[in-house]
CSV table of C-alpha atoms in Angstrom, one decimal:
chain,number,residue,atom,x,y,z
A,10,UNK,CA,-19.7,46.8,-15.2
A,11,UNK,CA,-16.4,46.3,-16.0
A,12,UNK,CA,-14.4,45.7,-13.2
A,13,UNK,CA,-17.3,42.7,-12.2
A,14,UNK,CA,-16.6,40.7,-15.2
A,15,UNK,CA,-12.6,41.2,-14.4
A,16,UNK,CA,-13.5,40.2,-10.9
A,17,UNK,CA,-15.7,37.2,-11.8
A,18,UNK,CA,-12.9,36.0,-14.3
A,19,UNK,CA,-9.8,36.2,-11.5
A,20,UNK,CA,-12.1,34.2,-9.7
A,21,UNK,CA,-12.5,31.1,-12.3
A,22,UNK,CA,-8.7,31.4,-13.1
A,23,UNK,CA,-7.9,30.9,-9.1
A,24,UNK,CA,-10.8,27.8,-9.1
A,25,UNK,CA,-8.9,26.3,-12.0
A,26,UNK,CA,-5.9,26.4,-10.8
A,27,UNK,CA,-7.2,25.1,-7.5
A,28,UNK,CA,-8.9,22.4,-8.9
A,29,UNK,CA,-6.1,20.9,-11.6
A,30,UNK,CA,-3.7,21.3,-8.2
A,31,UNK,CA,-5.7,19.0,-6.2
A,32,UNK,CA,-6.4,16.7,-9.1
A,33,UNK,CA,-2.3,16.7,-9.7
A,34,UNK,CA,-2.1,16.6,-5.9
A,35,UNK,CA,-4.3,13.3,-5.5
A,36,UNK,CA,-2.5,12.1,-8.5
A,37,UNK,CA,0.6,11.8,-6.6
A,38,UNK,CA,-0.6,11.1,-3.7
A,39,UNK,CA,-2.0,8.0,-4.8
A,40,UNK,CA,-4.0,5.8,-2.0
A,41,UNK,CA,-3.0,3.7,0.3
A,42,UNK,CA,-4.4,-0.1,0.2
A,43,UNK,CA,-5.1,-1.5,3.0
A,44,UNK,CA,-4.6,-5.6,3.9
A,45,UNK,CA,-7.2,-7.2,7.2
A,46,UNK,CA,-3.4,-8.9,7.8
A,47,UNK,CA,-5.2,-12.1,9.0
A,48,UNK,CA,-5.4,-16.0,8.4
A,49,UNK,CA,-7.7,-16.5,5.5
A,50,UNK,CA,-6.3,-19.7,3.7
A,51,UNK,CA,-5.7,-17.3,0.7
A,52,UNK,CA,-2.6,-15.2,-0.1
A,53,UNK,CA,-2.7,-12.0,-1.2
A,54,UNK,CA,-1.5,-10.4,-4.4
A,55,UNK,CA,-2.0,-6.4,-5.0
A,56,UNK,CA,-0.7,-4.3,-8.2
A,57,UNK,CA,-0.2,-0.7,-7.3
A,58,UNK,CA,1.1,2.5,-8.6
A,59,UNK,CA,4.7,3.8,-7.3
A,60,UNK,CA,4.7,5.9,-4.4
A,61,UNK,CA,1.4,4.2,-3.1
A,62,UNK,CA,1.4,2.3,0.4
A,63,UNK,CA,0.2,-1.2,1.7
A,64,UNK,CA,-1.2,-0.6,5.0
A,65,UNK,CA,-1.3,-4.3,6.7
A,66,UNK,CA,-3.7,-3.8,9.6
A,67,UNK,CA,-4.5,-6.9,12.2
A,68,UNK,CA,-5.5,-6.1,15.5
A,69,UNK,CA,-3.1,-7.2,18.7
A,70,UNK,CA,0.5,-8.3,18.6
A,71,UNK,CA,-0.7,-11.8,16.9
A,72,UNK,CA,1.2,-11.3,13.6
A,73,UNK,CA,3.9,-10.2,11.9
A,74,UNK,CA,5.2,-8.9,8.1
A,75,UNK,CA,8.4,-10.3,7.1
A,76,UNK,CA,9.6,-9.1,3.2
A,77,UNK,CA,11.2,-12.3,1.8
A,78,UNK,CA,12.0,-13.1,-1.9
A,79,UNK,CA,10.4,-14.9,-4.6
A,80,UNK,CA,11.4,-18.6,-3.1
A,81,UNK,CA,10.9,-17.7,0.4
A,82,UNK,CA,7.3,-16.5,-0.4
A,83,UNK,CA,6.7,-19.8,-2.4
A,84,UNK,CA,8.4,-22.0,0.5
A,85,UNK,CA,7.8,-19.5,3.5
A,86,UNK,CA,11.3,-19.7,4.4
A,87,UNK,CA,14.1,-16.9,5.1
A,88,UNK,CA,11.7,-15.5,7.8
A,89,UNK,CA,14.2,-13.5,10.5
A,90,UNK,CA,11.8,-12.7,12.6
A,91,UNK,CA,9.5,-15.1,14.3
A,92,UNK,CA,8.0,-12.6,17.1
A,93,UNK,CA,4.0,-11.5,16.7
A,94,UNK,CA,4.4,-7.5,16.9
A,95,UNK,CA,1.6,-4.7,16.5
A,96,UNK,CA,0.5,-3.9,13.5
A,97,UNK,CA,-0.1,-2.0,11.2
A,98,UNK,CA,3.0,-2.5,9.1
A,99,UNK,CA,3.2,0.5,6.2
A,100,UNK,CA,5.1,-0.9,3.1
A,101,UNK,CA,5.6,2.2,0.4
A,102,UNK,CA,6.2,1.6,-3.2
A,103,UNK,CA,9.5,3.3,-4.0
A,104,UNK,CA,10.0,1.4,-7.5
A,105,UNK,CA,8.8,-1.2,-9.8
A,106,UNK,CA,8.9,-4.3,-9.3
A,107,UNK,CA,7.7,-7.7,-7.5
A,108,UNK,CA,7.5,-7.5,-3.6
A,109,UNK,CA,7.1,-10.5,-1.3
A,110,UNK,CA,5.5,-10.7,2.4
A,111,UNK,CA,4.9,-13.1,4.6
A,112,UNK,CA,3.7,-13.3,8.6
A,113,UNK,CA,6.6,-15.0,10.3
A,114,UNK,CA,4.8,-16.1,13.3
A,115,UNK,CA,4.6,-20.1,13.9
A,116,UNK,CA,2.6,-21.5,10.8
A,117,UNK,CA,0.8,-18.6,9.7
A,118,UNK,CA,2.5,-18.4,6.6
A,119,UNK,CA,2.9,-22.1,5.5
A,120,UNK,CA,-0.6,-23.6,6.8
A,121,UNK,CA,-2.5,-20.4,6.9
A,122,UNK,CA,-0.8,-18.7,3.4
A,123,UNK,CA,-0.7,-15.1,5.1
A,124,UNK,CA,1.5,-13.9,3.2
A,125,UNK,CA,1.4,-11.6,-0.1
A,126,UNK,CA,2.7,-10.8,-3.4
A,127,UNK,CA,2.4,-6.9,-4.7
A,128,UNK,CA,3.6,-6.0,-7.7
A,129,UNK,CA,4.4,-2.3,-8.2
A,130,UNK,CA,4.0,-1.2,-11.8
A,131,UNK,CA,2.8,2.3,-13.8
A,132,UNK,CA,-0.3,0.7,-15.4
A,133,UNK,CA,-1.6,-1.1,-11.7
């Protein structure tokens, strides 16, 4: 029957184009990587994709995330804010580039190294 096979073929057109939507969708979408924003004697360093977030997560009002530059990630210095807030702290990656965080709260960067370097590239 004729009008069957018409149907049955509209129907994988509209499951194609479903399918390479959601895989264009998730594409842009990208994921979101997620940091246990705690005091592990070890920085951090991520590489991700543009347009994909850093999701800091720690639990009470214990810690911070303060974006510095390349020296003060090195030296933990240029810290403005020295207050523990809430978390999580949602950093998106507009452009390319090098990006530099650190918890400003008492030693927590310089004896505990919480802090993190994520570079944002194309080919992360």
């Amino acid at each position: 029957d004729q009008s069957t096979s018409t149907n049955h073929q509209t129907n994988m057109k509209a499951v194609t184009i479903l399918a390479a939507f959601a895989a264009t969708l998730a594409a842009v979408q990208g994921h979101d990587l997620n940091i246990e924003w705690t005091i592990t004697g070890e920085a951090f360093e991520e590489c991700i994709a543009p347009g994909e977030k850093v999701v800091f997560n720690w639990e009470g009002d214990a810690h911070n995330v303060e974006k510095v530059n390349a020296a003060g990630y090195e030296g933990c210095s240029g810290i403005k804010n020295t207050d523990g807030v809430e978390g999580p702290f949602t950093f998106t990656a507009r452009r390319a580039g090098t990006y530099y965080f650190v918890c400003g709260v008492g030693g927590h960067c310089k004896f505990g190294k919480q802090k993190a370097k994520i570079t944002v590239d194309p080919t992360c």
